[in-house]
PDB file of C-alpha atoms in Angstrom:
ATOM      1  CA  UNK A   1     118.684  62.358 -31.230  1.00 56.00           C
ATOM      2  CA  UNK A   2     119.929  61.638 -34.743  1.00 65.00           C
ATOM      3  CA  UNK A   3     119.189  58.188 -36.134  1.00 76.00           C
ATOM      4  CA  UNK A   4     121.776  55.779 -37.521  1.00 84.00           C
ATOM      5  CA  UNK A   5     120.942  55.088 -41.176  1.00 89.00           C
ATOM      6  CA  UNK A   6     121.165  51.853 -43.092  1.00 89.00           C
ATOM      7  CA  UNK A   7     120.180  50.818 -46.596  1.00 89.00           C
ATOM      8  CA  UNK A   8     120.755  47.059 -46.605  1.00 93.00           C
ATOM      9  CA  UNK A   9     119.210  43.958 -45.061  1.00 95.00           C
ATOM     10  CA  UNK A  10     122.668  42.841 -43.872  1.00 96.00           C
ATOM     11  CA  UNK A  11     123.045  46.046 -41.829  1.00 95.00           C
ATOM     12  CA  UNK A  12     119.626  45.525 -40.224  1.00 96.00           C
ATOM     13  CA  UNK A  13     120.545  41.969 -39.270  1.00 96.00           C
ATOM     14  CA  UNK A  14     123.908  43.158 -37.886  1.00 95.00           C
ATOM     15  CA  UNK A  15     122.108  45.789 -35.802  1.00 95.00           C
ATOM     16  CA  UNK A  16     119.694  43.178 -34.444  1.00 96.00           C
ATOM     17  CA  UNK A  17     122.579  40.896 -33.470  1.00 96.00           C
ATOM     18  CA  UNK A  18     124.439  43.774 -31.797  1.00 95.00           C
ATOM     19  CA  UNK A  19     121.349  44.531 -29.693  1.00 96.00           C
ATOM     20  CA  UNK A  20     121.074  40.867 -28.711  1.00 96.00           C
ATOM     21  CA  UNK A  21     124.744  40.827 -27.745  1.00 96.00           C
ATOM     22  CA  UNK A  22     124.482  44.118 -25.839  1.00 96.00           C
ATOM     23  CA  UNK A  23     121.553  42.756 -23.816  1.00 97.00           C
ATOM     24  CA  UNK A  24     123.493  39.552 -23.037  1.00 95.00           C
ATOM     25  CA  UNK A  25     120.815  37.328 -24.535  1.00 86.00           C
ATOM     26  CA  UNK A  26     117.849  38.953 -22.755  1.00 94.00           C
ATOM     27  CA  UNK A  27     114.560  38.727 -24.635  1.00 96.00           C
ATOM     28  CA  UNK A  28     113.676  42.021 -26.325  1.00 98.00           C
ATOM     29  CA  UNK A  29     111.068  43.482 -28.625  1.00 98.00           C
ATOM     30  CA  UNK A  30     111.530  45.891 -31.523  1.00 98.00           C
ATOM     31  CA  UNK A  31     109.029  48.633 -32.302  1.00 98.00           C
ATOM     32  CA  UNK A  32     108.786  49.221 -36.072  1.00 97.00           C
ATOM     33  CA  UNK A  33     107.216  52.440 -37.310  1.00 96.00           C
ATOM     34  CA  UNK A  34     107.114  54.815 -40.249  1.00 94.00           C
ATOM     35  CA  UNK A  35     109.650  57.637 -40.610  1.00 94.00           C
ATOM     36  CA  UNK A  36     107.576  60.631 -41.642  1.00 94.00           C
ATOM     37  CA  UNK A  37     109.142  63.247 -43.901  1.00 93.00           C
ATOM     38  CA  UNK A  38     108.153  66.486 -42.229  1.00 93.00           C
ATOM     39  CA  UNK A  39     109.319  69.133 -39.810  1.00 92.00           C
ATOM     40  CA  UNK A  40     110.345  67.999 -36.313  1.00 92.00           C
ATOM     41  CA  UNK A  41     108.238  69.410 -33.507  1.00 95.00           C
ATOM     42  CA  UNK A  42     108.305  69.177 -29.715  1.00 95.00           C
ATOM     43  CA  UNK A  43     105.041  69.748 -27.828  1.00 97.00           C
ATOM     44  CA  UNK A  44     104.897  70.389 -24.073  1.00 97.00           C
ATOM     45  CA  UNK A  45     101.721  69.711 -22.089  1.00 98.00           C
ATOM     46  CA  UNK A  46     101.114  70.825 -18.504  1.00 97.00           C
ATOM     47  CA  UNK A  47      98.010  69.531 -16.706  1.00 96.00           C
ATOM     48  CA  UNK A  48      96.542  68.397 -20.028  1.00 96.00           C
ATOM     49  CA  UNK A  49      96.984  71.712 -21.829  1.00 97.00           C
ATOM     50  CA  UNK A  50      99.356  72.504 -24.723  1.00 98.00           C
ATOM     51  CA  UNK A  51     101.756  75.147 -23.401  1.00 98.00           C
ATOM     52  CA  UNK A  52     104.555  75.249 -25.983  1.00 97.00           C
ATOM     53  CA  UNK A  53     105.471  74.002 -29.458  1.00 96.00           C
ATOM     54  CA  UNK A  54     109.092  74.287 -30.591  1.00 95.00           C
ATOM     55  CA  UNK A  55     110.881  73.227 -33.789  1.00 90.00           C
ATOM     56  CA  UNK A  56     114.126  71.271 -33.573  1.00 81.00           C
ATOM     57  CA  UNK A  57     116.152  74.068 -35.208  1.00 74.00           C
ATOM     58  CA  UNK A  58     119.857  73.269 -34.990  1.00 71.00           C
ATOM     59  CA  UNK A  59     119.316  70.712 -32.224  1.00 68.00           C
ATOM     60  CA  UNK A  60     119.943  73.249 -29.450  1.00 75.00           C
ATOM     61  CA  UNK A  61     117.912  76.332 -30.387  1.00 79.00           C
ATOM     62  CA  UNK A  62     114.534  75.966 -32.101  1.00 81.00           C
ATOM     63  CA  UNK A  63     111.711  78.347 -33.008  1.00 87.00           C
ATOM     64  CA  UNK A  64     108.670  78.795 -30.788  1.00 92.00           C
ATOM     65  CA  UNK A  65     105.734  78.148 -33.145  1.00 93.00           C
ATOM     66  CA  UNK A  66     103.015  77.622 -30.518  1.00 95.00           C
ATOM     67  CA  UNK A  67     100.488  80.027 -32.064  1.00 94.00           C
ATOM     68  CA  UNK A  68     100.763  78.385 -35.488  1.00 94.00           C
ATOM     69  CA  UNK A  69     100.665  74.832 -34.144  1.00 95.00           C
ATOM     70  CA  UNK A  70      97.428  75.621 -32.310  1.00 95.00           C
ATOM     71  CA  UNK A  71      95.718  75.902 -35.733  1.00 94.00           C
ATOM     72  CA  UNK A  72      96.563  72.265 -36.665  1.00 95.00           C
ATOM     73  CA  UNK A  73      93.413  70.214 -36.033  1.00 93.00           C
ATOM     74  CA  UNK A  74      95.196  66.930 -35.301  1.00 93.00           C
ATOM     75  CA  UNK A  75      97.111  68.454 -32.356  1.00 97.00           C
ATOM     76  CA  UNK A  76      94.906  68.546 -29.226  1.00 96.00           C
ATOM     77  CA  UNK A  77      94.965  71.832 -27.305  1.00 97.00           C
ATOM     78  CA  UNK A  78      93.357  70.297 -24.199  1.00 97.00           C
ATOM     79  CA  UNK A  79      93.567  66.554 -23.580  1.00 96.00           C
ATOM     80  CA  UNK A  80      90.305  64.712 -22.952  1.00 89.00           C
ATOM     81  CA  UNK A  81      89.788  62.458 -19.940  1.00 79.00           C
ATOM     82  CA  UNK A  82      92.533  61.530 -17.481  1.00 84.00           C
ATOM     83  CA  UNK A  83      95.552  59.220 -17.171  1.00 89.00           C
ATOM     84  CA  UNK A  84      98.234  61.449 -18.690  1.00 95.00           C
ATOM     85  CA  UNK A  85     101.219  62.770 -16.651  1.00 95.00           C
ATOM     86  CA  UNK A  86     100.952  66.247 -15.087  1.00 95.00           C
ATOM     87  CA  UNK A  87     103.746  67.374 -17.392  1.00 96.00           C
ATOM     88  CA  UNK A  88     105.243  65.694 -20.457  1.00 97.00           C
ATOM     89  CA  UNK A  89     106.787  66.327 -23.845  1.00 97.00           C
ATOM     90  CA  UNK A  90     105.736  64.573 -27.035  1.00 98.00           C
ATOM     91  CA  UNK A  91     107.774  64.798 -30.248  1.00 96.00           C
ATOM     92  CA  UNK A  92     106.816  64.165 -33.822  1.00 96.00           C
ATOM     93  CA  UNK A  93     106.547  65.595 -37.321  1.00 95.00           C
ATOM     94  CA  UNK A  94     104.434  68.354 -38.809  1.00 96.00           C
ATOM     95  CA  UNK A  95     103.481  67.356 -42.354  1.00 95.00           C
ATOM     96  CA  UNK A  96     101.559  68.655 -45.314  1.00 95.00           C
ATOM     97  CA  UNK A  97      99.372  65.880 -46.800  1.00 94.00           C
ATOM     98  CA  UNK A  98      99.804  65.199 -50.521  1.00 95.00           C
ATOM     99  CA  UNK A  99      96.288  66.544 -51.224  1.00 94.00           C
ATOM    100  CA  UNK A 100      96.997  69.880 -49.482  1.00 94.00           C
ATOM    101  CA  UNK A 101     100.408  70.131 -51.188  1.00 94.00           C
ATOM    102  CA  UNK A 102      98.955  69.640 -54.676  1.00 95.00           C
ATOM    103  CA  UNK A 103      96.174  72.178 -54.029  1.00 94.00           C
ATOM    104  CA  UNK A 104      98.657  74.741 -52.665  1.00 93.00           C
ATOM    105  CA  UNK A 105     100.962  74.433 -55.679  1.00 95.00           C
ATOM    106  CA  UNK A 106      98.008  74.827 -58.065  1.00 95.00           C
ATOM    107  CA  UNK A 107      97.050  78.039 -56.274  1.00 94.00           C
ATOM    108  CA  UNK A 108     100.654  79.297 -56.432  1.00 93.00           C
ATOM    109  CA  UNK A 109     100.895  78.417 -60.128  1.00 95.00           C
ATOM    110  CA  UNK A 110      97.716  80.404 -60.831  1.00 95.00           C
ATOM    111  CA  UNK A 111      99.140  83.352 -58.876  1.00 95.00           C
ATOM    112  CA  UNK A 112     102.466  82.970 -60.762  1.00 95.00           C
ATOM    113  CA  UNK A 113     104.312  82.369 -57.491  1.00 94.00           C
ATOM    114  CA  UNK A 114     107.240  79.925 -57.124  1.00 93.00           C
ATOM    115  CA  UNK A 115     106.122  76.336 -56.466  1.00 94.00           C
ATOM    116  CA  UNK A 116     107.189  74.333 -53.403  1.00 93.00           C
ATOM    117  CA  UNK A 117     109.561  71.470 -54.305  1.00 93.00           C
ATOM    118  CA  UNK A 118     107.985  68.941 -51.940  1.00 93.00           C
ATOM    119  CA  UNK A 119     105.512  68.672 -49.022  1.00 93.00           C
ATOM    120  CA  UNK A 120     108.311  68.927 -46.433  1.00 92.00           C
ATOM    121  CA  UNK A 121     109.445  72.337 -47.736  1.00 92.00           C
ATOM    122  CA  UNK A 122     105.831  73.454 -47.946  1.00 93.00           C
ATOM    123  CA  UNK A 123     105.165  72.401 -44.328  1.00 93.00           C
ATOM    124  CA  UNK A 124     108.347  74.118 -43.128  1.00 90.00           C
ATOM    125  CA  UNK A 125     107.557  77.354 -44.970  1.00 89.00           C
ATOM    126  CA  UNK A 126     103.978  77.311 -43.698  1.00 91.00           C
ATOM    127  CA  UNK A 127     104.905  76.749 -40.056  1.00 89.00           C
ATOM    128  CA  UNK A 128     107.295  79.719 -40.157  1.00 86.00           C
ATOM    129  CA  UNK A 129     104.544  82.019 -41.437  1.00 86.00           C
ATOM    130  CA  UNK A 130     103.888  85.122 -39.346  1.00 81.00           C
ATOM    131  CA  UNK A 131     100.150  84.783 -39.977  1.00 86.00           C
ATOM    132  CA  UNK A 132      98.400  81.913 -38.154  1.00 89.00           C
ATOM    133  CA  UNK A 133      95.446  82.233 -40.564  1.00 88.00           C
ATOM    134  CA  UNK A 134      97.721  81.116 -43.416  1.00 88.00           C
ATOM    135  CA  UNK A 135      98.774  78.071 -41.397  1.00 90.00           C
ATOM    136  CA  UNK A 136      95.132  77.173 -40.706  1.00 89.00           C
ATOM    137  CA  UNK A 137      94.208  77.444 -44.414  1.00 90.00           C
ATOM    138  CA  UNK A 138      96.963  75.059 -45.513  1.00 90.00           C
ATOM    139  CA  UNK A 139      95.644  72.150 -43.454  1.00 90.00           C
ATOM    140  CA  UNK A 140      98.841  70.758 -41.970  1.00 95.00           C
ATOM    141  CA  UNK A 141      98.831  67.438 -40.134  1.00 95.00           C
ATOM    142  CA  UNK A 142     100.963  65.950 -37.344  1.00 96.00           C
ATOM    143  CA  UNK A 143     102.130  62.461 -36.389  1.00 96.00           C
ATOM    144  CA  UNK A 144     103.710  61.964 -32.965  1.00 96.00           C
ATOM    145  CA  UNK A 145     106.334  59.302 -32.281  1.00 96.00           C
ATOM    146  CA  UNK A 146     108.116  59.847 -28.968  1.00 96.00           C
ATOM    147  CA  UNK A 147     106.835  60.451 -25.427  1.00 96.00           C
ATOM    148  CA  UNK A 148     109.160  61.925 -22.774  1.00 95.00           C
ATOM    149  CA  UNK A 149     108.540  62.652 -19.106  1.00 93.00           C
ATOM    150  CA  UNK A 150     109.130  61.658 -15.504  1.00 91.00           C
ATOM    151  CA  UNK A 151     105.873  59.699 -15.112  1.00 91.00           C
ATOM    152  CA  UNK A 152     105.396  57.750 -18.347  1.00 95.00           C
ATOM    153  CA  UNK A 153     102.613  55.142 -18.399  1.00 95.00           C
ATOM    154  CA  UNK A 154     104.887  52.210 -19.334  1.00 97.00           C
ATOM    155  CA  UNK A 155     108.441  50.997 -19.899  1.00 97.00           C
ATOM    156  CA  UNK A 156     107.517  50.137 -23.504  1.00 98.00           C
ATOM    157  CA  UNK A 157     107.823  52.773 -26.248  1.00 97.00           C
ATOM    158  CA  UNK A 158     104.967  51.100 -28.175  1.00 98.00           C
ATOM    159  CA  UNK A 159     102.723  51.075 -25.099  1.00 97.00           C
ATOM    160  CA  UNK A 160     103.474  54.745 -24.372  1.00 97.00           C
ATOM    161  CA  UNK A 161     102.442  55.697 -27.908  1.00 97.00           C
ATOM    162  CA  UNK A 162      99.247  53.656 -27.570  1.00 96.00           C
ATOM    163  CA  UNK A 163      98.526  55.647 -24.401  1.00 96.00           C
ATOM    164  CA  UNK A 164      99.257  58.885 -26.289  1.00 96.00           C
ATOM    165  CA  UNK A 165      96.781  57.816 -28.976  1.00 95.00           C
ATOM    166  CA  UNK A 166      94.115  57.389 -26.274  1.00 94.00           C
ATOM    167  CA  UNK A 167      94.820  60.992 -25.161  1.00 95.00           C
ATOM    168  CA  UNK A 168      93.985  62.250 -28.668  1.00 94.00           C
ATOM    169  CA  UNK A 169      97.356  62.221 -30.477  1.00 96.00           C
ATOM    170  CA  UNK A 170      97.832  60.853 -33.984  1.00 95.00           C
ATOM    171  CA  UNK A 171     100.599  58.220 -34.008  1.00 94.00           C
ATOM    172  CA  UNK A 172     102.453  56.206 -36.653  1.00 87.00           C
ATOM    173  CA  UNK A 173     100.182  54.266 -38.983  1.00 80.00           C
ATOM    174  CA  UNK A 174     100.941  50.570 -39.088  1.00 88.00           C
ATOM    175  CA  UNK A 175     103.226  50.713 -36.031  1.00 95.00           C
ATOM    176  CA  UNK A 176     104.057  47.156 -35.018  1.00 97.00           C
ATOM    177  CA  UNK A 177     105.906  45.401 -32.212  1.00 97.00           C
ATOM    178  CA  UNK A 178     107.958  42.351 -33.277  1.00 98.00           C
ATOM    179  CA  UNK A 179     110.283  39.790 -31.697  1.00 97.00           C
ATOM    180  CA  UNK A 180     112.460  38.474 -34.543  1.00 97.00           C
ATOM    181  CA  UNK A 181     114.674  39.984 -37.232  1.00 96.00           C
ATOM    182  CA  UNK A 182     112.622  38.184 -39.913  1.00 97.00           C
ATOM    183  CA  UNK A 183     109.515  40.000 -38.671  1.00 98.00           C
ATOM    184  CA  UNK A 184     111.478  43.266 -38.921  1.00 97.00           C
ATOM    185  CA  UNK A 185     112.308  42.488 -42.555  1.00 97.00           C
ATOM    186  CA  UNK A 186     108.664  41.594 -43.287  1.00 97.00           C
ATOM    187  CA  UNK A 187     107.644  45.019 -41.964  1.00 97.00           C
ATOM    188  CA  UNK A 188     110.261  46.798 -44.091  1.00 96.00           C
ATOM    189  CA  UNK A 189     109.315  44.908 -47.269  1.00 95.00           C
ATOM    190  CA  UNK A 190     105.590  45.502 -46.743  1.00 96.00           C
ATOM    191  CA  UNK A 191     105.900  49.271 -46.230  1.00 95.00           C
ATOM    192  CA  UNK A 192     108.438  49.675 -49.024  1.00 93.00           C
ATOM    193  CA  UNK A 193     105.472  49.254 -51.390  1.00 93.00           C
ATOM    194  CA  UNK A 194     102.492  50.214 -49.235  1.00 94.00           C
ATOM    195  CA  UNK A 195     103.885  53.636 -48.189  1.00 93.00           C
ATOM    196  CA  UNK A 196     102.978  54.960 -51.655  1.00 92.00           C
ATOM    197  CA  UNK A 197      99.320  54.706 -50.570  1.00 93.00           C
ATOM    198  CA  UNK A 198      99.755  56.838 -47.436  1.00 93.00           C
ATOM    199  CA  UNK A 199      98.249  60.366 -47.378  1.00 94.00           C
ATOM    200  CA  UNK A 200     101.606  61.885 -46.330  1.00 94.00           C
ATOM    201  CA  UNK A 201     105.252  61.496 -47.372  1.00 94.00           C
ATOM    202  CA  UNK A 202     107.574  59.034 -45.615  1.00 94.00           C
ATOM    203  CA  UNK A 203     111.308  58.561 -46.080  1.00 91.00           C
ATOM    204  CA  UNK A 204     112.009  55.290 -44.337  1.00 92.00           C
ATOM    205  CA  UNK A 205     111.260  53.118 -41.352  1.00 94.00           C
ATOM    206  CA  UNK A 206     112.469  53.487 -37.763  1.00 95.00           C
ATOM    207  CA  UNK A 207     113.420  50.523 -35.562  1.00 96.00           C
ATOM    208  CA  UNK A 208     113.654  50.976 -31.782  1.00 96.00           C
ATOM    209  CA  UNK A 209     114.302  48.558 -28.952  1.00 97.00           C
ATOM    210  CA  UNK A 210     110.878  48.797 -27.311  1.00 98.00           C
ATOM    211  CA  UNK A 211     111.867  48.713 -23.643  1.00 97.00           C
ATOM    212  CA  UNK A 212     113.102  52.115 -22.433  1.00 96.00           C
ATOM    213  CA  UNK A 213     114.978  50.370 -19.647  1.00 95.00           C
ATOM    214  CA  UNK A 214     116.819  48.115 -22.110  1.00 96.00           C
TER     215      UNK A 214
END
């Protein structure tokens, strides 16, 4: 599920036009969200209970990190209420907030241990720890961005993530659904500056045609 990258407004506009052409002029919406700079994770829930957490690895084989993920407070172990499918997968990023990263590197400096280069490396190293107590101490966070399953609540990606938020998951801050390419560019330009104020690292913006059917 690799993303196609672009670094220019012209490319974004070309992409938008190609979608319009591919849908033969059908109306469509675009979901705009943050691209978090962390470690990819896939969480499986059965009857409202977290049963497995796996890293992306090489795209085919990942690491089972269920025990460590269970120590991350923002990942629900048992979903409250009702309304979620009997079985589903939700994907996202495990991150180390800037505040936790700075504290960890200060502790490592004091102990004369090598410093982590960035929060992503720190999160990755932490999640691979053999001691779940270490993971709990480092206060990792998680943002979820993709719901998969046979019985999803809606055809819309945005609406599915809103449902996931109501089940207790943390989703993309500032996520927005738009209808025009100018609104897409407004979103990009706004977060280009505002992302510096977020508590976690981001490395871009993701644009998705909102309708799963489309």
